[in-house]
Short mmCIF file of C-alpha atoms and ligand atoms in Angstrom, two decimals:
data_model
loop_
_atom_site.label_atom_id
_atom_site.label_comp_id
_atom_site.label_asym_id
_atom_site.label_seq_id
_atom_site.Cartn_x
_atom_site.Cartn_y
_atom_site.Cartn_z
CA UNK A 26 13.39 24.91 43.81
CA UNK A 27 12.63 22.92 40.53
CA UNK A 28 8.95 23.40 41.17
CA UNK A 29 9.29 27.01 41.48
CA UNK A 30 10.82 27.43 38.08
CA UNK A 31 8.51 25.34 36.44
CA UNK A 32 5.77 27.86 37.90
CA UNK A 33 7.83 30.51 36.84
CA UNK A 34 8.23 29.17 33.26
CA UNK A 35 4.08 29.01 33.35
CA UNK A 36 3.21 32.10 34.13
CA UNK A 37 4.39 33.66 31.19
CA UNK A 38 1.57 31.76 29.45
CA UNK A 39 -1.06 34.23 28.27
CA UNK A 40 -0.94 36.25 24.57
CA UNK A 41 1.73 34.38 22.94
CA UNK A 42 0.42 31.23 24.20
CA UNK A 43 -2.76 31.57 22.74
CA UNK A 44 -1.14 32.92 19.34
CA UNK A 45 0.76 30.20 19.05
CA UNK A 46 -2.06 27.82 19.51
CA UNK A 47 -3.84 30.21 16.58
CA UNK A 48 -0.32 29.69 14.12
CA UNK A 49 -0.05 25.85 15.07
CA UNK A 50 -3.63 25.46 14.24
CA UNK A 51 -4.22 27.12 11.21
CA UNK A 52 -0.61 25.59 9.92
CA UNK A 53 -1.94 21.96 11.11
CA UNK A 54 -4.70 22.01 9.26
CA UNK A 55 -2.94 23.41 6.18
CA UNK A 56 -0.04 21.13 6.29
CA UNK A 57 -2.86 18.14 6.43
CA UNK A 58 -4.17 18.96 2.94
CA UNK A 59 -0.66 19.31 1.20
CA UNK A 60 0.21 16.06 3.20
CA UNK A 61 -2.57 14.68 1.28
CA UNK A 62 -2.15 16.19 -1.74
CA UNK A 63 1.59 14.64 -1.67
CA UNK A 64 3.26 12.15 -3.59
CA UNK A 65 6.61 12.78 -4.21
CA UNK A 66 9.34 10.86 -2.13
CA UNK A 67 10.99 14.23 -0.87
CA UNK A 68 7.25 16.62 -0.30
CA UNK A 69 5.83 13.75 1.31
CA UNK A 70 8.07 13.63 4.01
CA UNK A 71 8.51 17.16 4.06
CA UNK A 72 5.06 17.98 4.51
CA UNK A 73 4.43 14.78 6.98
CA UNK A 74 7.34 16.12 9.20
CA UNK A 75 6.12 19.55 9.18
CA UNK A 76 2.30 18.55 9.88
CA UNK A 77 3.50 16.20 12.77
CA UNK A 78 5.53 18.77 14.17
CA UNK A 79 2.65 21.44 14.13
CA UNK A 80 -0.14 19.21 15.08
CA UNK A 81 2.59 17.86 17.85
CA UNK A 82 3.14 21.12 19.12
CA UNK A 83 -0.34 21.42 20.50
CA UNK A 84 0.65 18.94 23.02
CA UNK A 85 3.92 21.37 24.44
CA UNK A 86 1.62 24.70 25.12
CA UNK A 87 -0.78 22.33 26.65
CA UNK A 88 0.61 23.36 30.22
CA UNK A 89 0.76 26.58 29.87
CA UNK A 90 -2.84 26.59 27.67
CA UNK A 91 -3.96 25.30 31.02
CA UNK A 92 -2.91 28.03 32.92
CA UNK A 93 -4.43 30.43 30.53
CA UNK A 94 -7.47 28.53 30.55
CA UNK A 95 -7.11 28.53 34.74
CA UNK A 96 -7.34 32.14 35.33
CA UNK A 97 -10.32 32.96 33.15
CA UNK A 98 -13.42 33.88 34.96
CA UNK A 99 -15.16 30.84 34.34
CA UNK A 100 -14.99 27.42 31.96
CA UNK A 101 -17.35 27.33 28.85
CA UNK A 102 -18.99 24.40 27.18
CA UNK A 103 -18.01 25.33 23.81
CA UNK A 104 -14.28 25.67 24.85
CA UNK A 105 -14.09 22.13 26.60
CA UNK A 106 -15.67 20.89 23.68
CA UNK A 107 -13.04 22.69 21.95
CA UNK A 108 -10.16 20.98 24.17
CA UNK A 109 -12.00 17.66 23.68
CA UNK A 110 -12.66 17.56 19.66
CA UNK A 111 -8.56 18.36 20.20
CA UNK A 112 -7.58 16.17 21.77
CA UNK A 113 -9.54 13.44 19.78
CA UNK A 114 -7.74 14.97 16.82
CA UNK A 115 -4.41 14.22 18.27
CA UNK A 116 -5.03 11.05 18.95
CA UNK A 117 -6.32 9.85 15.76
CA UNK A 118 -3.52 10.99 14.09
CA UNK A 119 -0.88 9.40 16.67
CA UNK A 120 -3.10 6.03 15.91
CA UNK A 121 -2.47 6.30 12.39
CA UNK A 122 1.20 6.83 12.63
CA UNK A 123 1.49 4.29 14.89
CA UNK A 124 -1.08 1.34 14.16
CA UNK A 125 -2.26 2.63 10.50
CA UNK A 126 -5.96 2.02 9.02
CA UNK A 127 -6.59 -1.18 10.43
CA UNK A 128 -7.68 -0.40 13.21
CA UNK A 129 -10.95 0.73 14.03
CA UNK A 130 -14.54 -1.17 12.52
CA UNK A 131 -15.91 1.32 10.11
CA UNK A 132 -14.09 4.60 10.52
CA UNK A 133 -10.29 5.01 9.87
CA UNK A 134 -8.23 6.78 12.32
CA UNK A 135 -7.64 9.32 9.02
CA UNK A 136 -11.60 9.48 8.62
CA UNK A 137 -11.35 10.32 12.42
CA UNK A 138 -8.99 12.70 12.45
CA UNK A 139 -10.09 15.23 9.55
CA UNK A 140 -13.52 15.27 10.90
CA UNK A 141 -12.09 15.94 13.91
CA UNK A 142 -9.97 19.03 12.25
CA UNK A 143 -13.27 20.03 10.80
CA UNK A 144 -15.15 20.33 14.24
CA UNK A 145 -11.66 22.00 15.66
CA UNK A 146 -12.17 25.04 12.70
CA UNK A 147 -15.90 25.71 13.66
CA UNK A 148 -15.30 25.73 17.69
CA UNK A 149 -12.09 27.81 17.45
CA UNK A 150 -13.86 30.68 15.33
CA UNK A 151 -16.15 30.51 18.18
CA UNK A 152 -13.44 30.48 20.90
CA UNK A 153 -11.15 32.75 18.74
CA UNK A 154 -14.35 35.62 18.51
CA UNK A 155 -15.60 35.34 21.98
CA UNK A 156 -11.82 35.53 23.27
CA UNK A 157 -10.80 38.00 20.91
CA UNK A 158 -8.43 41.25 22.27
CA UNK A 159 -7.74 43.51 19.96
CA UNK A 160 -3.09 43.10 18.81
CA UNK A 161 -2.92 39.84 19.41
CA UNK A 162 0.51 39.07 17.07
CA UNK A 163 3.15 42.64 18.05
CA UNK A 164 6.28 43.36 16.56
CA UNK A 165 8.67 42.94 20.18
CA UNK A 166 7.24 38.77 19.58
CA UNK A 167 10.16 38.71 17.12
CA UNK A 168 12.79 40.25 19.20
CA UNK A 169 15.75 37.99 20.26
CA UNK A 170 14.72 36.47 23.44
CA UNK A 171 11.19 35.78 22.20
CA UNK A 172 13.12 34.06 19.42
CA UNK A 173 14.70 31.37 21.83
CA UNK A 174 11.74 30.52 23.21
CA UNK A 175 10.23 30.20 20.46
CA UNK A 176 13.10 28.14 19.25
CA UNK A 177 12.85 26.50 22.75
CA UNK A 178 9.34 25.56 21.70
CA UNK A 179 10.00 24.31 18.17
CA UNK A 180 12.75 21.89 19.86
CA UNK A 181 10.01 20.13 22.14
CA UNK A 182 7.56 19.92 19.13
CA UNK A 183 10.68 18.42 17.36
CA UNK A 184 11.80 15.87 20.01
CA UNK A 185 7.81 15.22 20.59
CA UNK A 186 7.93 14.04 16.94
CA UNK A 187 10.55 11.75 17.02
CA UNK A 188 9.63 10.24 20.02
CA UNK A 189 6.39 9.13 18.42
CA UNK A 190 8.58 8.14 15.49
CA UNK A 191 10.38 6.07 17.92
CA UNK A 192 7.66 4.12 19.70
CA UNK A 193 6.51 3.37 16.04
CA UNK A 194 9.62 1.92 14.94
CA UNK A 195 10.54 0.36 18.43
CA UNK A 196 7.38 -1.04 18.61
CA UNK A 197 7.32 -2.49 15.04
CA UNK A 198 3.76 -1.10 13.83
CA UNK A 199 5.32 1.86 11.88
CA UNK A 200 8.69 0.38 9.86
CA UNK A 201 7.87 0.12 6.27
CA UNK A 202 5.68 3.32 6.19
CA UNK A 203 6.34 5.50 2.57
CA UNK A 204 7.16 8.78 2.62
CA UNK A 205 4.23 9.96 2.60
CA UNK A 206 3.22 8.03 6.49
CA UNK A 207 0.94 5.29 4.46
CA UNK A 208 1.79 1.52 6.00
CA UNK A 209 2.37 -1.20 3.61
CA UNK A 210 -0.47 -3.62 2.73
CA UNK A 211 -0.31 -7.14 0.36
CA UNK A 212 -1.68 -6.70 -3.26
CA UNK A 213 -4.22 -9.00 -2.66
CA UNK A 214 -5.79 -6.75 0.20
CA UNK A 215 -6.51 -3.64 -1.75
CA UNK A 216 -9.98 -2.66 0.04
CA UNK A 217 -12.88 -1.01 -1.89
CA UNK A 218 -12.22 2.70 -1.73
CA UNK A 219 -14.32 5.31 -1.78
CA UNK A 220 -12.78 8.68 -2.23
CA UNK A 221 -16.27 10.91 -0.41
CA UNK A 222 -19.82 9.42 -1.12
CA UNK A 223 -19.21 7.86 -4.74
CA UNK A 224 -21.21 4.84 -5.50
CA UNK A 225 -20.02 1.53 -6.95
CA UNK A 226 -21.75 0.86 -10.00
CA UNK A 227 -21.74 -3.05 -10.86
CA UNK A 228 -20.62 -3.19 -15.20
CA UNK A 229 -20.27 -6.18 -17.05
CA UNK A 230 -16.73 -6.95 -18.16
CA UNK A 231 -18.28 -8.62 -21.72
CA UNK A 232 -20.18 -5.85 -23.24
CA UNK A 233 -18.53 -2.82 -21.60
CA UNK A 234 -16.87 -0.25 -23.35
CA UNK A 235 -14.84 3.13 -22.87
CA UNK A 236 -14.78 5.54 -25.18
CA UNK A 237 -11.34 7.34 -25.59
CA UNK A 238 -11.25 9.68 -27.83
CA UNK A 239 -12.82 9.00 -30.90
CA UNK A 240 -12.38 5.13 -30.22
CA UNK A 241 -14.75 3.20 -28.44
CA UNK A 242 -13.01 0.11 -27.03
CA UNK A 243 -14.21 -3.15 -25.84
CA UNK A 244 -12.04 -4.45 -22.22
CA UNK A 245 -10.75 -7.57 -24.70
CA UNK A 246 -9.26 -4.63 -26.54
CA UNK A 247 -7.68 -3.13 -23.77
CA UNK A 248 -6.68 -6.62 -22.19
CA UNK A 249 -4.77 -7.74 -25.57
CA UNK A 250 -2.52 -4.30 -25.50
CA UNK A 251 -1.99 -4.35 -22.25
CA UNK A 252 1.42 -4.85 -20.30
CA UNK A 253 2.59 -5.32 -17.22
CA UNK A 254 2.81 -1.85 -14.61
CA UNK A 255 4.24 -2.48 -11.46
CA UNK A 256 2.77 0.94 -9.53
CA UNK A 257 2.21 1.73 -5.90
CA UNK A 258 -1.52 3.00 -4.80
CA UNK A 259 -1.05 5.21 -1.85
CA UNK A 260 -4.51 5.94 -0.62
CA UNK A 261 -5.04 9.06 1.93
CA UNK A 262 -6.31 6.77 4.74
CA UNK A 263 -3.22 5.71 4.94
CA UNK A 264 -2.09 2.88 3.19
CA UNK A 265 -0.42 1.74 0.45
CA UNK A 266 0.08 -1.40 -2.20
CA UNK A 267 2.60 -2.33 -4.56
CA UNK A 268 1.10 -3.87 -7.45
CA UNK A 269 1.55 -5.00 -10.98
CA UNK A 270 -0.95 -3.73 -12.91
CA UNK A 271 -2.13 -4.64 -16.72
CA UNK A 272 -2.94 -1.46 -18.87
CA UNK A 273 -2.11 0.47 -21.26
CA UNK A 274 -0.72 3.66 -21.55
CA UNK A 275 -2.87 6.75 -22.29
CA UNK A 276 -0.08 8.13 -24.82
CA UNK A 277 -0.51 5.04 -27.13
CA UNK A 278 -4.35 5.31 -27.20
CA UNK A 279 -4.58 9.38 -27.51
CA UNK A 280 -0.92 10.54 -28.82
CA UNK A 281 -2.03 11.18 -32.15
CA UNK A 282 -4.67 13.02 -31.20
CA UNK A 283 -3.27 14.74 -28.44
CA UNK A 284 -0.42 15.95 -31.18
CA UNK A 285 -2.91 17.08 -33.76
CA UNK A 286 -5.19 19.25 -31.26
CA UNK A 287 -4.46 22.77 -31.00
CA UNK A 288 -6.57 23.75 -28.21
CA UNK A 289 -6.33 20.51 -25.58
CA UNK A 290 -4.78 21.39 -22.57
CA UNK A 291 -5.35 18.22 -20.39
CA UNK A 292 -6.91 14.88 -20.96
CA UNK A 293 -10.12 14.37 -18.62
CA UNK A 294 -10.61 11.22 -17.24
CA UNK A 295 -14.15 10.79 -16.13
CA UNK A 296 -15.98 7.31 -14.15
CA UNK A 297 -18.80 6.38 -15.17
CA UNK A 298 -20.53 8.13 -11.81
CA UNK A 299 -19.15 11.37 -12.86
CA UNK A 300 -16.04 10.99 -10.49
CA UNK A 301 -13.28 12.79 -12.94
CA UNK A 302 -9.73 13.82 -12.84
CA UNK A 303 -7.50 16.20 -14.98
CA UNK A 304 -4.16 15.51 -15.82
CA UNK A 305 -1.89 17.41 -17.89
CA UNK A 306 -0.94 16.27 -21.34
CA UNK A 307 2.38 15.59 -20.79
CA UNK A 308 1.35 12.82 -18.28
CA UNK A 309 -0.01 10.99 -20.97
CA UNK A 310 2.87 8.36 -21.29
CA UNK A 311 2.75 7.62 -17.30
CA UNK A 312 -1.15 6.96 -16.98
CA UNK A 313 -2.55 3.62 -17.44
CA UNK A 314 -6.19 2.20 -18.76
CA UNK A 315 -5.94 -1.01 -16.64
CA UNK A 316 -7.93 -4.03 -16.98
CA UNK A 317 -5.95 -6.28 -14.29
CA UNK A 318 -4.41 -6.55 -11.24
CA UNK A 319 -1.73 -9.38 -10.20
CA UNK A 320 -2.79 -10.88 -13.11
CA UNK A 321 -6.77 -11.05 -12.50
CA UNK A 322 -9.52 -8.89 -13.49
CA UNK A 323 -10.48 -6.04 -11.65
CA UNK A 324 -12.73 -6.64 -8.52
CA UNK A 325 -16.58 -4.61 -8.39
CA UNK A 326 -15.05 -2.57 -5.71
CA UNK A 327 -11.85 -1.59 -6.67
CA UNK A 328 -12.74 -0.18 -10.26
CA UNK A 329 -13.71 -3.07 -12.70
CA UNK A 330 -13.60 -3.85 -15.79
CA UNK A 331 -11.28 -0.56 -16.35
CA UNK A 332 -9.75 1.95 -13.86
CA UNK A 333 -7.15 4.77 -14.17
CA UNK A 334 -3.24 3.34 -12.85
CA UNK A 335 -1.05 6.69 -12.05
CA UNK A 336 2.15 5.65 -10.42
CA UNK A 337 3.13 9.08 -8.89
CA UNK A 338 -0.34 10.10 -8.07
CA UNK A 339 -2.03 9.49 -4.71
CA UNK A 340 -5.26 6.93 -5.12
CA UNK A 341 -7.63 9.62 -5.67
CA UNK A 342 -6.36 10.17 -9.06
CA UNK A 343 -7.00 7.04 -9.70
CA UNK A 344 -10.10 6.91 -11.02
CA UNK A 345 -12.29 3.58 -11.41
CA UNK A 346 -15.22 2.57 -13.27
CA UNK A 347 -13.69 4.54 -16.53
CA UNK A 348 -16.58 5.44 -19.02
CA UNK A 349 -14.40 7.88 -21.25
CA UNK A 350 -10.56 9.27 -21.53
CA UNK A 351 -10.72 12.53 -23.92
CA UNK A 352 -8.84 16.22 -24.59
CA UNK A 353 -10.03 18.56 -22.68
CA UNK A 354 -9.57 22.14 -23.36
CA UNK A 355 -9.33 22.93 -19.51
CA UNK A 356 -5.55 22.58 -18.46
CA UNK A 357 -5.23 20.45 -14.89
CA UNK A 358 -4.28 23.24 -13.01
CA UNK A 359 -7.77 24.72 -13.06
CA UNK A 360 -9.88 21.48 -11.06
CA UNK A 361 -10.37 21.45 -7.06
CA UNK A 362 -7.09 19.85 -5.45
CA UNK A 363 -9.56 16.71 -4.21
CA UNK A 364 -12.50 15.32 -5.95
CA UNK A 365 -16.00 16.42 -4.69
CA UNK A 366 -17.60 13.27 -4.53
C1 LIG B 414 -6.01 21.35 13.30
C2 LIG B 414 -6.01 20.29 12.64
C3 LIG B 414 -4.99 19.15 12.71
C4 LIG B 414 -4.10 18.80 13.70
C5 LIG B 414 -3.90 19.47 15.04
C6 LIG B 414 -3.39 17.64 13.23
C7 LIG B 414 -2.40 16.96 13.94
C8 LIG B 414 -1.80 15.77 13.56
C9 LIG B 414 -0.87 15.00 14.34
C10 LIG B 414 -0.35 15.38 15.71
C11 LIG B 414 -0.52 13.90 13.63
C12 LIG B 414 0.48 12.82 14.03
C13 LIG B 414 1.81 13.26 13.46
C14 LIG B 414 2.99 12.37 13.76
O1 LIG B 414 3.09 11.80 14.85
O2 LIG B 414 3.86 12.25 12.87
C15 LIG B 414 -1.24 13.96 12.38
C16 LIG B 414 -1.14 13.03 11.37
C17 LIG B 414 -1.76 13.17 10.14
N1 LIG B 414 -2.64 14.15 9.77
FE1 LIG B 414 -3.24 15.72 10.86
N2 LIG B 414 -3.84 17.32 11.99
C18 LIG B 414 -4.82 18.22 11.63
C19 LIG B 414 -5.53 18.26 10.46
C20 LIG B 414 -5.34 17.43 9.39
C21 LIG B 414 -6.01 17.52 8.14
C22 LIG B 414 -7.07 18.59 7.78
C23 LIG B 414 -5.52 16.52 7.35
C24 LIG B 414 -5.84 16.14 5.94
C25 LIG B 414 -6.66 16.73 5.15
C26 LIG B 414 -4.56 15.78 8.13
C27 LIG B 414 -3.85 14.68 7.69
C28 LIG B 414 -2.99 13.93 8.46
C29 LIG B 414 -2.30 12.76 7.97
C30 LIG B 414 -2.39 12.18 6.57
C31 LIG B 414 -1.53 12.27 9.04
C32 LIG B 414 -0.61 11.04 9.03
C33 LIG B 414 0.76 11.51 8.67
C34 LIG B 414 1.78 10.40 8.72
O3 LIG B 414 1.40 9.22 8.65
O4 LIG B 414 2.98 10.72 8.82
N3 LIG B 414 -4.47 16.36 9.37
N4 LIG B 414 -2.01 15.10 12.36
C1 LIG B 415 -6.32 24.26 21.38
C2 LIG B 415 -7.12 25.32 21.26
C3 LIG B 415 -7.73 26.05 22.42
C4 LIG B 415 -8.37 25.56 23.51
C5 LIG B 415 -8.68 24.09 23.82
C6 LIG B 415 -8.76 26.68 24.35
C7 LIG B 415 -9.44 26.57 25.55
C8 LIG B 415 -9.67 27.62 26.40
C9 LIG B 415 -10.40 27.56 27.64
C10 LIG B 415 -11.02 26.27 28.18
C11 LIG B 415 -10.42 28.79 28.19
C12 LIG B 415 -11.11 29.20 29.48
C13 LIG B 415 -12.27 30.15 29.16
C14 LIG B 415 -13.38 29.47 28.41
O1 LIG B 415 -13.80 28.37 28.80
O2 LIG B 415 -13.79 30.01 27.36
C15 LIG B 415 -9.69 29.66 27.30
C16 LIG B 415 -9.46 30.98 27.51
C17 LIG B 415 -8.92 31.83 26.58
N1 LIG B 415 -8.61 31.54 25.28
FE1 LIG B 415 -8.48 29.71 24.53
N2 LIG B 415 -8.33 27.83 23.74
C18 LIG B 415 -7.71 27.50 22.58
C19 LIG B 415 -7.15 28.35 21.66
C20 LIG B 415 -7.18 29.72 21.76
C21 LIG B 415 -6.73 30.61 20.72
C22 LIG B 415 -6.17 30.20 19.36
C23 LIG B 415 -6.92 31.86 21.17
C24 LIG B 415 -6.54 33.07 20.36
C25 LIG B 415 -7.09 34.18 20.38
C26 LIG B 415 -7.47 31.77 22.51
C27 LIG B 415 -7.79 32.82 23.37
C28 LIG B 415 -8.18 32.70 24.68
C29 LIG B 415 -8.21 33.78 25.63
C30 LIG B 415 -7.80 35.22 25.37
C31 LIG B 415 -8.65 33.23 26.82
C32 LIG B 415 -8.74 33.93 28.16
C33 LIG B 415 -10.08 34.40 28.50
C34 LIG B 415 -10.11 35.06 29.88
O3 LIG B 415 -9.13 34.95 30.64
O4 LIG B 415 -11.15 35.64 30.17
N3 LIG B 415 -7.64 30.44 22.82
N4 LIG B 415 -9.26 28.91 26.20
N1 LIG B 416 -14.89 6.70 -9.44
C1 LIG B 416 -14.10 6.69 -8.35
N2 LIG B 416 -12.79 6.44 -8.48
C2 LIG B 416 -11.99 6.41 -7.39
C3 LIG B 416 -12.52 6.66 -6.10
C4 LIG B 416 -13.90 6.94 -5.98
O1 LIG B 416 -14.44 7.17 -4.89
N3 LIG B 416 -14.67 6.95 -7.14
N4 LIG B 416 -11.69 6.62 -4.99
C5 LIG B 416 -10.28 6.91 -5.25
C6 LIG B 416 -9.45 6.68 -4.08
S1 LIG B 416 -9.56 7.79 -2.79
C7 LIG B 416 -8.51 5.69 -4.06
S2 LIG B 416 -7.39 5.54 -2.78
C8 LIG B 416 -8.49 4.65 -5.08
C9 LIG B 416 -8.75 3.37 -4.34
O2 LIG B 416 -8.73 2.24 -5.17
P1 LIG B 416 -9.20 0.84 -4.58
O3 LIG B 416 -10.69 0.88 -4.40
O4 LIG B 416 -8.72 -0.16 -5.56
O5 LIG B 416 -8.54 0.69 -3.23
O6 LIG B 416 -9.47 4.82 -6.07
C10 LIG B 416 -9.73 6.16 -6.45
N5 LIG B 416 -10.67 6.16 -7.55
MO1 LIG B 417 -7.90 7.27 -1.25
#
């Protein structure tokens, strides 16, 4: 009896599974770069519930998928390979819900899982030509009773993401997480990030100097103004460090300046490997030139002798290695969302 209606419930798969594997897709891999784009307490979580809940989805059509999938003339290579890069996808991002960055020598589950979504976009414009028939979305997939199943759907997506919620916080490996999904680690463990393929230039602390503005400043300078910033850096791989900093805010080195100009827009701040970030001007007073951290200089890795501290901002804003802080006549809004290097 049971068995029958699950059969019953499957055979329906066909179109609307297949466009809903199209919408979940496409809004996964979306959702990823606003969840990384992110800070704020509230569209953190907002965009980490709704990614999880897309990407989570996948996992609900599976049966029916598999039906679909069943009744074709044959199986291709490219679409198990399609099923497989997947499901690899998946699974990477459960890991870093669940254990967080640690895991893995070399490659962080994060790493894993947007190469992964990379591979998934190449096979599925494959799978998505080769499969194509012609009105794939129609107007009747919005009438009422399509409309509770699809609601039917969105539940199981829903109680699939709390359940992995729930083994996380049962299980102890996913309590402290910020809103934005990153797990907690101690000051003192900050690892050497690299944002894409930057290099880490070795400087020397003693004769160094960043120009900002029209000032060129030594790091004693910068050490002697600066004052204590406690800051959180949430890093995109997923984890994050709460921190007092020493710097010195940008406003206090550039205000004048910034006043008098007519036609700067943003401030650029650019490392001395060409790694830059705009902000806009009125960020001026909540950016940091920092010379310390917990007291101590700056390690080789993680930015010395002077990085870029903006509490609010995920990591990749925060630029290390600083060579020069000036106006810019570019506003912010203008840059790629992520750095290209
Ligand atoms: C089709 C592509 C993608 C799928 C199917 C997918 C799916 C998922 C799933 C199922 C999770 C676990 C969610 C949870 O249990 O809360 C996850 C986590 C995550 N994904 Fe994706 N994802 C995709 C692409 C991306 C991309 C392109 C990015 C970033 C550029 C990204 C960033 C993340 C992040 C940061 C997390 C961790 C969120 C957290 O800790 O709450 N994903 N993804
Ligand atoms: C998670 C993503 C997907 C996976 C893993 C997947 C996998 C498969 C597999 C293994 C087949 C059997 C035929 C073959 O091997 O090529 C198939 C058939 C099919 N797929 Fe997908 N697919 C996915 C998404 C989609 C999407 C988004 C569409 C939207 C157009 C689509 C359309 C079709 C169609 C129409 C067939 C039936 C072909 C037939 O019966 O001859 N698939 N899919
Ligand atoms: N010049 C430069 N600055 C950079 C990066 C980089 O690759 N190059 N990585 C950014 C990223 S992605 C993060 S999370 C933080 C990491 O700082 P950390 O090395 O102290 O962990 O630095 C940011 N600043
Ligand atoms: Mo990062």
């Amino acid at each position: 009896m049971a068995l029958t209606r699950v059969s019953r419930v499957l055979r329906r798969a066909g179109r609307r599974t297949n466009l809903g594997l199209l919408l979940l897709l496409v809004g996964s891999f979306a959702t990823g770069w606003v969840a990384f784009a992110t800070a704020g307490p509230v569209s953190a979580r907002v965009a980490a519930v709704a990614h999880g809940v897309l990407g989570l989805g996948l996992v609900v059509l599976t049966p029916w998928k598999v039906v679909v999938a069943r009744r074709a003339p044959r199986l291709t290579p490219a679409s198990l390979g399609l099923a497989a890069v997947v499901v690899v996808c998946l699974v990477a991002g459960v890991v870093e819900v669940l254990v967080g960055p640690g895991v893995g020598a070399g490659l962080t589950p994060i790493q894993v899982h947007v190469g992964a979504a990379f591979v998934i976009v190449a096979f599925l414009v494959e799978h998505v030509s080769r499969h194509w028939r012609p009105r794939l979305a129609r107007k009747g997939d919005l009438s009422r009773r399509r409309l509770l199943r699809t609601a039917a759907f969105g539940a199981g997506a829903g109680v699939t993401f709390l359940a992995v919620e729930g083994v996380g916080r049962v299980g102890g490996t996913a309590v402290a997480r910020a809103a934005t999904g990153s797990h907690p680690i101690p000051a003192a463990d900050i690892p050497a990030t690299t944002w894409l393929l930057d290099r880490v230039p070795t400087l020397d602390r003693a004769t160094f100097r960043v120009q900002v503005g029209p000032a060129s400043l030594s790091v004693a300078d910068l050490d002697a103004r600066g004052r204590a910033v406690p800051a959180r850096l949430d890093c995109t791989t997923g984890w994050y460090a709460d921190a007092v900093w020493t710097g010195v805010p940008l406003d206090e080195l550039l205000g004048v300046e910034a006043d008098a100009s007519t036609d700067a827009r943003s401030v650029r701040v650019t490392s001395v490997t060409g790694y830059h970030r705009h902000f806009p001007l009125d960020a001026l007073p909540r950016l940091f030139l920092a010379t310390r951290v917990e007291g101590s200089p700056l390690a080789t890795g993680t930015g010395a002798p002077v990085r870029l501290v903006a509490p609010g901002h995920r990591g990749f804003w925060w630029v290390k290695w600083v060579a020069s802080v000036e106006l810019s006549a570019y506003p912010a809004s203008v840059q790629l969302p992520f750095p290209p290097q």
